Amino acid sequence: MLGTGTGDGLQLESLKLMRLFNLDEVSLRELNQALHDCNGSDEASAWTVTNTKGKHAVAAGIDAPLEVTVNGHVGYYCAGMNKQGQVTIRGNAGPGVAENMMSGLVRVTGNASQYAGASAHGGLLVIEGNAGSRCGISMKGVDIVVRGSIGHMGAFMAQKGRMVICGDAGGALGDSLYEARIFVKGEVAGLGADCVEKPMAEEHEREVAQLLEQAGISGVDAAGFRRYGSARKLYHFNIDNVDAY
Amino acid sequence: MPEKDITEWLRESATFPRAVIADIQRAARTGIYDIRGFGAKRALPTFDDLVFLGASMTRYPLEGYRERCDTSVTLGTRYAKKPLELKIPVTIAGMSFGALSAPAKEALGRGATEVGTSTTTGDGGMTPEEREHSELLVYQLLPSRYGMNPDDLRRADAIEVVVGQGAKPGGGGMLLGQKISARVAEMRDLPEGIDQRSASRHPDWTGPDDLAIKIRELREITDWEKPVYIKIGASRTYFDTMLAVKAGADVIVVDGMQGGTAATQEVFIEHVGIPTLPAVRLAVEALKEMDMHRKVQLIVSGGIRSGADVAKALALGADAVSIGVAALIALGDNSPEFEEEYRRLGTSAGFYDDYQDGRDPTGISTQSDELAARFDPVKGGRRLANYLRVLTLETQTLARACGKNHVHNMEPEDLAALTIEAAAMAKVPLAGTDWIPGEDRPKSK
C-alpha cells in the first residue's frame, strides 16, 4: 500500500515529504509512476522502497532531486537513466545498475553485477562492494568509484568520464578505450586493445582523492593508484594495426 | 571510321570479370577492404519475381479512383498506451544524423509528415530539427547508445531497439573521421575527427531473456506509452521473429539484405543475410505460428522501390514497409544534376554509393556545412512526399485489382511466382502450376 512513513520521530515537514513504498503491497509500476510524477520538479523529497526482492527497473527514469533509499537487493537496471535522483541501494544490484545515467548519484552498498553504469553520460555511481564484468562499458561521462574489485572488460569502449577502482581489475581493462580515464589501486589482470598505463602525476592523485571524497569512500589512500588511458592508436583505421582489431 | 572497341571480341573471364580484377587491384594497392554505403548491388531474388493474380471471373475488382481502398496502419497495439496511427503503410527507416546532414534529416521529417507517416532517428541520437519536423518520430536504441537520453526517449512517439540491420546482420558500424564534425562529436561524446565504432552488441543485455527485461525498463521509463519495436537484420528470421515476440515487441522490423547502410564493408553488404523476399514470409510464418500475426505488427524493409514492392510485401503478410535508400533517392541522391561533380569523385549519377565519404555533392550524406547548404529541406521534403504518394497510389491500384478494400486484405493467394526460387522463398505457387517447392501437396487450384 502506498503510504506515509510514521513512527520514526520525524518532524511533520519531513513526514509530508516521506514516501514509503512496500513492493509486496504496491506494484513496481505504481512506484515508478509516482516517481515520474515528480519529474521536472525542483522539490526534493525522501522515498523509501522495501521488499524489492530482485525486481527489475526499480526507480528507473527519475528526473527530479529525489532521495530514494532502496532497502534490499534489486534486479536489472535499477535507477536506469537516472537524472538528478540520489538513489541508494542497500543491498546488491543486478545487471545494468544506473545504465545510461545522466546526472545525480547512485550508490550500491553491496555488490553490483555486470554492465554497471553502462553508457552513463553523467553523475556519480558508487559501488561499495565489487562489480562484475563490463563495469562502465561505453561510459560517456559518468564517474564510477568501486570500493572493491571489478571483473573483466571494465570500461570497454569507454568514451568519457572517470573510473576509480580501489581493488583489482580483471582482464582486458579499457579495451578499445576512447577518452575515459581509469585509476586502479590493486592488480590489473591485463589491458585491452589500445589501453596503456600513463604516468600518475600529483594532479591525478588529487583527482582520485577528490573522487573518493565525493563517493564517501574512506580508508583508501589516493597514493598508490595507477592511471590508464587510451594510446589513441585506433582512432583512425589503419591497416598496420590489423593485429589489434 | 571509328576505332573498334576491342573488348567486343576479347573473352572476359566469368570467374574474374573486370569488376573483380579491379577489386583485387584496389585491395593490393590500398591494403584496406572496401567500405561503402547504399545496399547490396548483386542480383538477388526480389519481389519482381512475383506477380499479382488480378480479379477476373473468380474475383471481383474495386473501381479505381472511386471505391475506397484504405491504407491506414496502426502500429503498437500489443502493449503501448499510445500506438502510432499511420495514414500510409510506408515508413522512413532509421538513418542517423552523422550519416546524413541536418537538412536531409529535416527533409525526411517534412516528407513523412506531409503524408502522415513516421520517420526514424538513427545512430547518433535525435536532432531538434528532425523532432520539430516529424509529426511521428521513432527513436532508435542502438548498441552504441550515442546521444541516448531519457528526455528524447520521452519525446519520441515510439522506440526501436536495433538488434541488427539487413546490410550487416551481426555487424557494428564505422563512421569515418571525415564525417565527425564538432556537432556530431558532441552528440556522440567523442573527440572530433576520429573514426568511431558503433558496437555490434548492446552494452547492457546479451540475449532475448535480457532483452525482455530491457524492454520492460524502457516501458517503465516511458510509463508504458510508447510502442517498442525490435529491428532485426534478416538471417535466421523465423527464430529471431519468435524471440522478438517473446521479448515483448509491439512491432518487429525485419530488414532484408538489400537494406541500405551509410558505411559498411562491401564483403558484409553482399555476403551476409538473406533477401527480403524470403524474410517476410519467414517472419509471417513465425507470427502465425504464435498466433501473433496482426497482433504484433510487422514492418519489412530492404530494397523496397515501388508500390509493387509495397503491395507484395503486404500481400505476404507485412503490416507496413520501410524505405531508406529509396527515400534518399527521392530527396535527390544520385541526381544527374550533379553529374560533373560525381565524375570528379570517380563515379557517376546512378552509381554513387560513397555515403561514408562525406563529399556527397547533393548535400545529403555529408557533414560539410558547405555541401549541406546546397540541399533545400523544403524541396527535398516535397519530393519525398510525392514519392510516398506514388508508392501509396500504386499499392492501392494493385489492391483494388485484387478486389481488396484495405491494403491489408491482400494475401499470398493473390500472388504467383515467376521463378522456382521465388516460389520456394515466398511459398506461393509457380505461375501456371500448383507447385510450391518444398511442400508435399498443392495449396491451391
XYZ file of C-alpha atoms in Angstrom:
690
model
C 0.000 0.000 0.000
C 1.218 3.444 -0.852
C 1.618 5.294 2.417
C 3.422 7.777 4.574
C 6.184 6.598 6.844
C 5.446 7.109 10.546
C 6.821 6.224 13.924
C 10.372 7.408 13.389
C 10.016 10.621 15.350
C 10.325 12.630 12.223
C 9.223 16.217 12.069
C 5.872 17.000 10.447
C 7.531 18.616 7.424
C 9.651 15.544 6.839
C 6.627 13.325 7.244
C 4.833 15.183 4.496
C 7.705 14.538 2.178
C 8.483 10.970 3.213
C 7.060 8.322 0.976
C 7.243 4.609 1.704
C 6.675 2.001 -0.961
C 6.412 -1.616 0.073
C 6.717 -3.601 -3.158
C 4.893 -6.510 -1.549
C 1.856 -4.272 -1.464
C 2.220 -1.872 -4.381
C 3.365 -2.632 -7.882
C 6.600 -1.558 -9.450
C 4.516 0.390 -11.967
C 2.857 2.383 -9.205
C 6.241 3.158 -7.645
C 7.819 4.312 -10.890
C 4.745 6.286 -11.904
C 4.774 8.093 -8.540
C 8.463 8.893 -9.014
C 7.849 10.097 -12.570
C 5.001 12.309 -11.416
C 7.754 14.381 -9.761
C 9.798 14.639 -12.989
C 10.630 18.218 -13.839
C 10.037 19.392 -10.273
C 12.784 21.070 -8.222
C 11.301 19.824 -4.976
C 13.457 17.415 -3.033
C 11.754 14.604 -1.171
C 12.732 11.367 0.514
C 11.433 7.991 -0.625
C 11.939 4.543 0.768
C 11.333 1.336 -1.135
C 11.161 -2.012 0.626
C 10.707 -5.664 -0.314
C 12.378 -5.234 -3.680
C 13.225 -8.966 -3.875
C 15.291 -8.651 -7.025
C 12.725 -6.715 -9.016
C 13.911 -5.091 -12.238
C 13.849 -1.392 -13.210
C 13.265 -0.209 -9.653
C 13.341 3.618 -9.582
C 14.166 3.805 -13.309
C 13.605 7.083 -15.127
C 13.788 9.578 -12.251
C 14.178 13.220 -13.306
C 13.959 15.188 -10.056
C 16.184 15.688 -6.986
C 14.568 12.814 -5.099
C 16.388 10.891 -2.380
C 15.400 7.278 -2.836
C 16.553 4.574 -0.452
C 16.015 1.066 -1.738
C 16.183 -1.439 1.097
C 17.021 -4.805 -0.405
C 18.535 -6.429 -3.440
C 17.442 -5.320 -6.890
C 17.442 -6.992 -10.306
C 18.355 -5.433 -13.639
C 18.520 -1.721 -14.443
C 17.844 -0.197 -11.044
C 17.938 3.615 -11.353
C 18.243 3.266 -15.127
C 18.603 6.596 -16.988
C 18.612 8.428 -13.660
C 18.612 12.239 -13.832
C 19.182 14.232 -10.644
C 17.972 11.436 -8.357
C 20.037 10.391 -5.323
C 19.426 6.654 -5.179
C 20.945 4.399 -2.516
C 20.559 0.650 -2.881
C 21.086 -1.010 0.482
C 21.906 -4.413 -0.945
C 23.235 -5.899 -4.146
C 22.336 -4.716 -7.625
C 21.740 -6.863 -10.702
C 22.997 -6.103 -14.219
C 22.925 -2.596 -15.641
C 22.546 -0.593 -12.438
C 22.421 3.126 -13.317
C 22.633 2.338 -17.026
C 22.671 5.490 -19.139
C 22.558 7.702 -16.030
C 22.599 11.384 -16.952
C 23.218 13.028 -13.557
C 22.697 12.523 -9.828
C 24.080 9.791 -7.601
C 23.536 6.061 -7.446
C 25.130 4.184 -4.561
C 25.200 0.400 -4.128
C 26.203 -0.657 -0.639
C 26.731 -4.269 -1.720
C 27.997 -5.740 -4.969
C 26.920 -4.894 -8.491
C 26.574 -7.361 -11.346
C 27.706 -6.868 -14.928
C 27.347 -3.680 -17.048
C 27.186 -1.345 -14.014
C 26.931 2.234 -15.296
C 26.733 1.114 -18.935
C 26.740 4.086 -21.363
C 26.115 6.503 -18.479
C 26.550 10.136 -19.503
C 26.972 11.833 -16.142
C 26.523 11.713 -12.383
C 28.351 9.508 -9.911
C 27.979 5.752 -9.450
C 29.439 4.377 -6.216
C 29.742 0.640 -5.642
C 30.881 -0.124 -2.128
C 31.420 -3.805 -2.830
C 32.684 -5.410 -6.040
C 31.407 -5.038 -9.586
C 31.142 -7.746 -12.235
C 32.291 -7.717 -15.831
C 31.982 -4.776 -18.226
C 31.649 -2.207 -15.485
C 31.449 1.206 -17.188
C 31.031 -0.260 -20.677
C 30.566 2.548 -23.248
C 30.533 5.121 -20.428
C 30.045 8.626 -21.793
C 30.885 10.987 -18.961
C 29.874 9.317 -15.698
C 32.255 8.965 -12.749
C 32.359 5.457 -11.260
C 34.013 4.633 -7.933
C 34.286 0.996 -6.859
C 35.447 0.246 -3.302
C 36.266 -3.347 -4.194
C 37.338 -5.017 -7.434
C 35.825 -5.265 -10.912
C 35.606 -8.154 -13.352
C 36.896 -8.448 -16.877
C 36.467 -5.933 -19.688
C 35.919 -2.964 -17.390
C 35.473 0.322 -19.274
C 35.127 -1.488 -22.620
C 34.797 1.163 -25.375
C 34.528 3.806 -22.635
C 34.287 7.268 -24.165
C 34.342 9.859 -21.385
C 34.350 10.059 -17.609
C 36.478 8.578 -14.862
C 36.617 5.206 -13.153
C 38.319 4.626 -9.798
C 38.887 1.019 -8.747
C 40.180 0.617 -5.219
C 40.714 -3.137 -5.591
C 41.767 -5.188 -8.607
C 40.649 -5.098 -12.231
C 40.015 -8.181 -14.387
C 41.412 -8.846 -17.839
C 41.103 -6.644 -20.932
C 40.682 -3.469 -18.892
C 39.880 -0.456 -21.054
C 39.657 -2.371 -24.310
C 39.101 -0.010 -27.274
C 39.110 2.934 -24.912
C 38.411 6.454 -26.103
C 38.894 9.392 -23.699
C 37.683 7.866 -20.411
C 40.334 7.688 -17.666
C 40.843 4.776 -15.311
C 42.589 4.661 -11.912
C 43.316 1.316 -10.252
C 44.853 0.736 -6.822
C 45.247 -3.041 -6.959
C 46.345 -5.525 -9.590
C 45.289 -5.337 -13.217
C 44.976 -8.780 -14.801
C 45.569 -7.349 -18.261
C 44.933 -4.389 -20.522
C 42.679 -4.453 -23.570
C 43.466 -3.196 -27.059
C 44.828 0.370 -27.122
C 44.727 0.789 -23.313
C 48.044 1.818 -21.775
C 49.378 2.822 -18.389
C 50.130 6.523 -18.124
C 52.175 8.470 -15.575
C 50.392 9.286 -12.341
C 51.119 12.917 -11.537
C 50.205 14.856 -8.395
C 47.217 16.367 -10.126
C 45.910 12.863 -10.811
C 46.361 11.877 -7.177
C 44.369 14.952 -6.167
C 41.699 13.986 -8.678
C 41.438 10.486 -7.196
C 41.317 11.890 -3.647
C 38.510 14.216 -4.685
C 36.521 11.404 -6.308
C 36.959 9.176 -3.248
C 35.743 12.005 -1.036
C 32.753 12.684 -3.290
C 31.946 8.979 -3.182
C 32.208 8.912 0.599
C 34.850 6.180 0.465
C 37.115 6.424 3.485
C 40.182 4.443 4.449
C 41.610 4.336 0.936
C 44.756 6.368 0.343
C 44.810 8.174 -3.010
C 48.519 7.445 -3.179
C 49.476 4.273 -4.970
C 46.805 4.351 -7.700
C 47.936 3.774 -11.276
C 46.427 5.578 -14.232
C 45.292 4.047 -17.528
C 44.057 5.677 -20.701
C 43.904 5.353 -24.458
C 47.038 5.135 -26.572
C 44.823 6.650 -29.292
C 46.347 4.334 -31.896
C 42.976 3.007 -33.022
C 41.381 6.406 -33.535
C 41.899 6.151 -37.271
C 41.512 2.909 -39.120
C 44.988 1.817 -40.115
C 45.862 -1.481 -41.734
C 49.159 -1.542 -39.840
C 47.125 -2.051 -36.640
C 45.341 -5.096 -38.051
C 46.677 -7.322 -35.267
C 44.856 -5.166 -32.713
C 41.481 -5.245 -34.463
C 35.869 5.248 -89.407
C 35.781 4.997 -85.597
C 38.170 2.583 -83.966
C 36.522 -0.688 -82.955
C 36.199 -1.497 -79.271
C 38.498 -4.493 -78.904
C 36.589 -5.690 -75.810
C 33.804 -6.714 -78.178
C 35.812 -9.709 -79.332
C 38.047 -10.353 -76.317
C 36.799 -13.073 -73.993
C 36.149 -11.902 -70.413
C 36.533 -14.410 -67.592
C 33.331 -15.339 -65.774
C 35.395 -16.050 -62.673
C 37.489 -12.910 -62.919
C 35.386 -10.291 -64.693
C 36.689 -6.711 -64.868
C 34.977 -5.628 -61.636
C 36.620 -8.485 -59.718
C 40.005 -7.736 -61.224
C 39.615 -4.067 -60.307
C 38.707 -5.007 -56.748
C 41.749 -7.249 -56.336
C 43.919 -4.467 -57.712
C 42.346 -1.950 -55.309
C 42.909 -4.286 -52.339
C 46.538 -4.836 -53.364
C 47.044 -1.099 -53.752
C 45.418 0.088 -50.501
C 45.635 -2.831 -48.083
C 42.126 -2.000 -46.851
C 38.822 -3.609 -47.614
C 36.222 -1.537 -49.374
C 33.814 0.356 -47.148
C 30.819 1.951 -48.820
C 27.208 2.956 -48.429
C 23.995 2.015 -50.310
C 22.815 -1.624 -50.190
C 23.568 -4.927 -51.880
C 24.217 -4.435 -55.595
C 24.358 -8.038 -56.732
C 21.315 -9.621 -58.407
C 19.069 -11.265 -55.822
C 15.618 -12.852 -55.843
C 13.218 -9.936 -55.317
C 9.551 -9.050 -55.316
C 9.923 -8.648 -59.096
C 9.784 -12.445 -59.186
C 6.163 -12.347 -58.004
C 3.060 -11.184 -59.874
C -0.469 -10.441 -58.735
C -3.382 -12.514 -59.949
C -5.796 -9.705 -60.735
C -9.538 -10.180 -60.409
C -11.381 -11.855 -63.282
C -14.198 -14.422 -63.230
C -13.449 -15.699 -59.749
C -12.679 -12.389 -58.047
C -14.403 -9.015 -58.120
C -12.248 -5.899 -58.508
C -12.830 -2.477 -56.947
C -13.302 0.616 -59.048
C -10.123 2.618 -59.412
C -10.279 6.214 -58.118
C -13.814 5.633 -56.805
C -14.190 2.741 -54.409
C -12.161 3.353 -51.311
C -9.080 1.268 -50.604
C -7.907 2.033 -47.095
C -4.180 2.380 -46.438
C -4.150 3.187 -42.719
C -1.935 1.230 -40.344
C -1.850 1.115 -36.554
C 1.450 0.102 -35.009
C 1.934 -0.901 -31.390
C -1.403 -2.333 -30.337
C 0.066 -5.083 -28.145
C 1.131 -3.131 -25.041
C 1.565 0.575 -25.793
C -0.939 3.090 -24.445
C -0.351 5.285 -27.489
C 0.004 3.233 -30.686
C 1.110 5.005 -33.863
C -1.617 5.755 -36.381
C -0.168 5.983 -39.893
C -2.099 7.064 -42.955
C 0.029 5.013 -45.331
C 1.797 1.656 -44.984
C 5.238 3.084 -45.791
C 7.579 4.452 -43.103
C 11.012 6.042 -43.228
C 13.801 3.807 -41.906
C 16.397 4.824 -39.340
C 19.187 6.928 -40.785
C 21.489 8.835 -38.491
C 22.366 12.461 -38.199
C 26.047 11.979 -38.844
C 25.491 9.700 -41.786
C 23.076 12.316 -43.151
C 23.198 16.084 -42.931
C 20.822 18.004 -40.692
C 18.823 19.408 -43.651
C 18.449 15.911 -45.101
C 17.079 14.658 -41.779
C 14.728 17.609 -41.704
C 13.519 16.798 -45.223
C 12.779 13.203 -44.251
C 10.627 14.506 -41.407
C 8.862 17.011 -43.624
C 8.086 14.483 -46.355
C 6.898 11.790 -43.951
C 4.741 14.230 -42.001
C 3.101 15.582 -45.141
C 1.685 12.153 -45.945
C 1.002 11.010 -42.392
C 3.748 8.542 -41.716
C 6.703 8.210 -39.359
C 10.410 8.742 -39.659
C 13.175 7.257 -37.526
C 16.271 8.691 -35.835
C 19.396 6.530 -36.292
C 22.735 6.005 -34.625
C 23.769 9.296 -33.059
C 20.649 10.491 -31.316
C 17.743 12.779 -32.058
C 18.257 16.243 -33.503
C 15.878 19.106 -32.722
C 15.398 19.607 -36.482
C 14.037 16.125 -37.064
C 11.851 16.192 -33.944
C 10.403 19.540 -34.970
C 9.616 18.430 -38.497
C 8.492 14.847 -37.778
C 4.956 14.501 -36.541
C 5.692 10.861 -35.747
C 9.264 10.041 -34.793
C 10.671 6.641 -33.849
C 13.725 6.830 -31.583
C 16.301 4.117 -32.026
C 18.054 2.434 -29.114
C 21.275 1.160 -30.632
C 24.284 -0.691 -29.252
C 26.434 2.461 -29.303
C 23.859 4.463 -27.294
C 25.256 7.608 -28.906
C 23.079 10.515 -27.860
C 20.700 8.265 -25.900
C 18.920 10.140 -23.134
C 15.622 9.841 -21.271
C 14.329 13.231 -22.433
C 14.439 12.236 -26.093
C 13.078 8.817 -25.171
C 10.007 10.529 -23.735
C 9.827 12.980 -26.653
C 9.675 10.093 -29.121
C 6.480 8.529 -30.417
C 7.929 5.022 -30.465
C 11.162 3.269 -29.535
C 13.051 0.928 -31.855
C 15.560 -1.447 -30.273
C 18.013 -2.132 -33.066
C 19.460 -5.620 -32.869
C 20.714 -5.572 -36.422
C 20.177 -4.284 -39.927
C 19.861 -6.037 -43.236
C 23.059 -4.658 -44.718
C 25.097 -6.208 -41.912
C 23.379 -8.630 -39.541
C 25.930 -9.295 -36.826
C 27.988 -6.227 -37.616
C 28.513 -2.883 -35.996
C 29.266 0.338 -37.767
C 32.049 2.742 -38.502
C 31.507 6.433 -39.106
C 34.760 7.642 -40.599
C 36.541 10.621 -39.124
C 35.832 12.968 -42.005
C 32.151 12.915 -41.039
C 32.710 13.505 -37.320
C 32.064 17.232 -37.241
C 32.029 19.213 -33.994
C 28.265 18.795 -33.690
C 28.314 15.067 -34.432
C 31.197 14.593 -31.996
C 29.384 16.448 -29.235
C 26.201 14.419 -29.712
C 28.211 11.203 -29.534
C 30.570 12.212 -26.689
C 33.628 11.563 -28.831
C 36.594 13.619 -29.996
C 36.083 15.442 -33.290
C 37.545 13.877 -36.420
C 38.237 10.342 -35.196
C 36.813 7.178 -36.714
C 34.096 5.998 -34.408
C 32.858 2.481 -33.951
C 29.236 1.645 -33.438
C 29.216 -1.529 -31.392
C 27.714 -4.737 -32.743
C 26.289 -5.773 -29.357
C 24.253 -3.840 -26.851
C 26.201 -2.895 -23.730
C 23.649 -3.984 -21.146
C 21.892 -7.089 -22.413
C 23.069 -10.221 -24.164
C 20.137 -12.379 -25.230
C 16.368 -12.460 -25.644
C 15.718 -13.077 -21.949
C 17.762 -10.000 -21.051
C 16.104 -8.054 -23.850
C 12.681 -8.785 -22.389
C 13.841 -7.160 -19.146
C 15.414 -4.268 -21.051
C 12.182 -3.587 -22.889
C 10.258 -3.571 -19.622
C 12.715 -0.971 -18.321
C 12.106 1.193 -21.397
C 8.374 0.830 -20.864
C 8.713 1.753 -17.192
C 10.761 4.852 -18.019
C 8.183 5.965 -20.589
C 5.177 4.917 -18.475
C 4.128 2.234 -20.984
C 3.048 4.860 -23.514
C 5.341 4.155 -26.444
C 5.255 1.237 -28.848
C 8.523 -0.682 -28.684
C 9.859 -2.066 -31.957
C 12.630 -4.626 -32.365
C 14.604 -4.343 -35.588
C 16.492 -7.376 -36.864
C 18.632 -7.967 -39.902
C 17.256 -10.860 -41.897
C 19.227 -14.044 -41.319
C 17.575 -16.672 -39.039
C 14.359 -14.739 -39.432
C 11.861 -17.364 -38.298
C 13.503 -17.891 -34.907
C 14.507 -14.249 -34.489
C 10.901 -13.196 -35.002
C 9.705 -15.666 -32.404
C 12.297 -14.463 -29.929
C 11.382 -10.827 -30.598
C 7.751 -11.650 -29.819
C 8.847 -13.420 -26.652
C 10.991 -10.429 -25.688
C 7.870 -8.281 -25.730
C 7.993 -6.367 -29.006
C 4.931 -4.418 -30.089
C 6.318 -4.213 -33.608
C 9.002 -6.232 -35.392
C 11.063 -4.704 -38.171
C 12.729 -7.209 -40.488
C 15.371 -5.719 -42.746
C 16.426 -7.855 -45.704
C 19.947 -7.965 -47.111
C 19.144 -5.333 -49.745
C 18.727 -2.840 -46.891
C 20.912 0.237 -47.066
C 23.795 1.415 -44.932
C 25.875 4.535 -44.563
C 29.185 2.751 -44.175
C 29.794 -0.992 -44.211
C 32.357 -3.330 -45.646
C 31.409 -4.401 -49.169
C 32.023 -8.043 -48.224
C 29.428 -7.701 -45.459
C 26.829 -5.942 -47.620
C 26.978 -8.531 -50.377
C 27.520 -11.760 -48.435
C 25.646 -11.679 -45.115
C 21.933 -12.097 -44.573
C 19.043 -13.289 -46.677
C 16.966 -11.325 -49.209
C 13.801 -9.516 -48.173
C 11.588 -11.886 -50.177
C 12.090 -14.999 -48.000
C 12.495 -12.884 -44.856
C 8.969 -11.504 -44.964
C 7.482 -14.970 -45.437
C 9.559 -16.432 -42.579
C 8.564 -13.627 -40.220
C 4.881 -14.022 -41.048
C 5.107 -17.789 -40.550
C 6.610 -17.279 -37.104
C 3.944 -14.751 -36.129
C 1.159 -17.011 -37.332
C 2.588 -19.988 -35.509
C 2.485 -17.934 -32.292
C -0.998 -16.606 -33.106
C 0.516 -13.119 -33.104
C 0.038 -12.125 -36.741
C -1.541 -8.641 -36.811
C -1.279 -8.531 -33.001
C 2.441 -7.825 -33.200
C 2.825 -5.721 -36.309
C 5.466 -6.495 -38.913
C 7.407 -3.877 -40.870
C 9.531 -5.135 -43.735
C 12.402 -3.233 -45.307
C 15.320 -3.807 -47.618
C 15.195 -2.812 -51.267
C 11.619 -1.525 -51.395
C 11.370 0.665 -54.501
C 7.842 0.783 -55.853
C 4.201 0.350 -54.952
C 4.509 -3.147 -56.424
C 7.130 -3.999 -53.798
C 4.946 -2.491 -51.079
C 1.878 -4.398 -52.226
C 3.717 -7.724 -52.477
C 5.236 -7.329 -49.007
C 1.783 -6.573 -47.609
C 0.212 -9.462 -49.513
C 2.758 -11.798 -47.933
C 1.601 -10.566 -44.531
C 3.573 -7.458 -43.570
C 1.677 -4.596 -41.923
C 3.907 -1.900 -43.390
C 7.205 -1.428 -45.161
C 10.076 0.904 -44.514
C 12.306 2.678 -47.016
C 15.804 4.121 -46.691
C 17.829 4.207 -49.903
C 14.705 4.902 -51.968
C 13.866 7.831 -49.681
C 17.348 9.287 -50.188
C 16.989 8.932 -53.951
C 13.654 10.753 -53.714
C 15.401 13.552 -51.816
C 17.907 13.927 -54.646
C 20.632 11.356 -54.072
C 22.325 10.255 -57.324
C 20.674 13.084 -59.233
C 22.067 13.681 -62.774
C 22.095 17.385 -61.857
C 25.423 16.699 -60.095
C 26.994 14.525 -62.817
C 30.029 16.729 -63.227
C 30.855 16.532 -59.554
C 30.183 12.818 -59.398
C 32.707 12.414 -62.223
C 35.288 14.338 -60.221
C 34.750 11.825 -57.398
C 35.378 8.987 -59.822
C 31.770 7.900 -60.089
C 28.574 8.798 -61.914
C 24.932 9.579 -61.162
C 23.223 6.244 -60.658
C 26.349 4.605 -59.263
C 27.237 6.819 -56.283
C 27.476 4.798 -53.081
C 30.198 6.555 -51.070
C 27.908 7.714 -48.275
C 30.789 7.052 -45.872
C 32.993 9.567 -47.613
C 31.354 12.837 -46.618
C 31.814 14.506 -50.029
C 28.299 13.886 -51.335
C 27.679 16.662 -53.869
C 23.928 16.608 -53.188
C 24.459 17.648 -49.560
C 22.569 14.605 -48.261
C 25.161 12.175 -46.857
C 27.658 14.740 -45.631
C 28.614 16.791 -42.616
C 30.250 19.521 -44.675
C 28.383 22.762 -43.990
C 29.152 23.949 -47.490
C 27.714 20.850 -49.169
C 24.775 20.554 -46.770
C 23.818 24.164 -47.556
C 23.109 23.090 -51.153
C 20.284 20.883 -50.005
C 16.898 22.538 -49.602
C 14.923 20.618 -46.948
C 11.598 22.078 -48.060
C 12.022 20.995 -51.671
C 13.535 17.678 -50.592
C 10.614 17.059 -48.259
C 8.157 17.767 -51.057
C 9.919 15.328 -53.398
C 9.806 12.651 -50.713
C 6.103 13.295 -50.078
C 5.422 12.990 -53.818
C 7.279 9.706 -53.949
C 5.449 8.339 -50.902
C 2.126 9.289 -52.507
C 3.080 7.419 -55.666
C 4.027 4.329 -53.657
C 0.658 4.503 -51.927
C -1.335 5.013 -55.122
C 0.450 2.113 -56.785
C -0.219 -0.106 -53.785
C -3.907 0.826 -53.836
C -4.098 0.173 -57.570
C -2.859 -3.373 -57.096
C -5.066 -3.978 -54.056
C -8.162 -2.807 -55.930
C -7.259 -5.058 -58.847
C -7.377 -7.941 -56.390
C -10.731 -6.719 -55.076
C -9.420 -5.548 -51.698
C -10.800 -2.520 -49.874
C -7.857 -2.360 -47.461
C -4.256 -2.940 -48.402
C -4.017 -5.424 -45.539
C -6.610 -7.616 -47.204
C -4.182 -8.652 -49.916
C -2.907 -12.176 -49.270
C -0.458 -14.749 -50.619
C -3.321 -16.320 -52.547
C -3.302 -13.168 -54.726
C 0.256 -13.921 -55.857
C 2.079 -16.258 -58.226
C 5.822 -16.736 -58.624
C 7.743 -16.377 -61.873
C 10.740 -18.407 -60.765
C 11.201 -21.615 -58.822
C 13.422 -19.733 -56.361
C 10.760 -17.133 -55.640
C 8.105 -19.838 -55.310
C 10.248 -21.633 -52.751
C 11.189 -18.469 -50.846
C 7.778 -16.792 -50.762
C 5.859 -20.083 -50.658
C 3.458 -19.077 -53.387
C 2.865 -21.350 -56.400
C 4.952 -21.113 -59.500
C 2.760 -19.305 -62.053
C 0.562 -21.690 -64.006
C 1.143 -24.546 -61.567
C 0.077 -25.648 -58.121
C 3.679 -26.230 -57.190
C 5.364 -24.706 -54.192
C 8.828 -26.202 -53.880
C 9.265 -27.911 -50.532
C 5.569 -28.527 -49.998
C 4.162 -32.022 -50.486
C 0.668 -31.181 -51.635
C -0.658 -28.410 -53.859
C -2.031 -25.450 -51.882
C -4.412 -24.099 -54.446
C -6.038 -24.835 -57.727
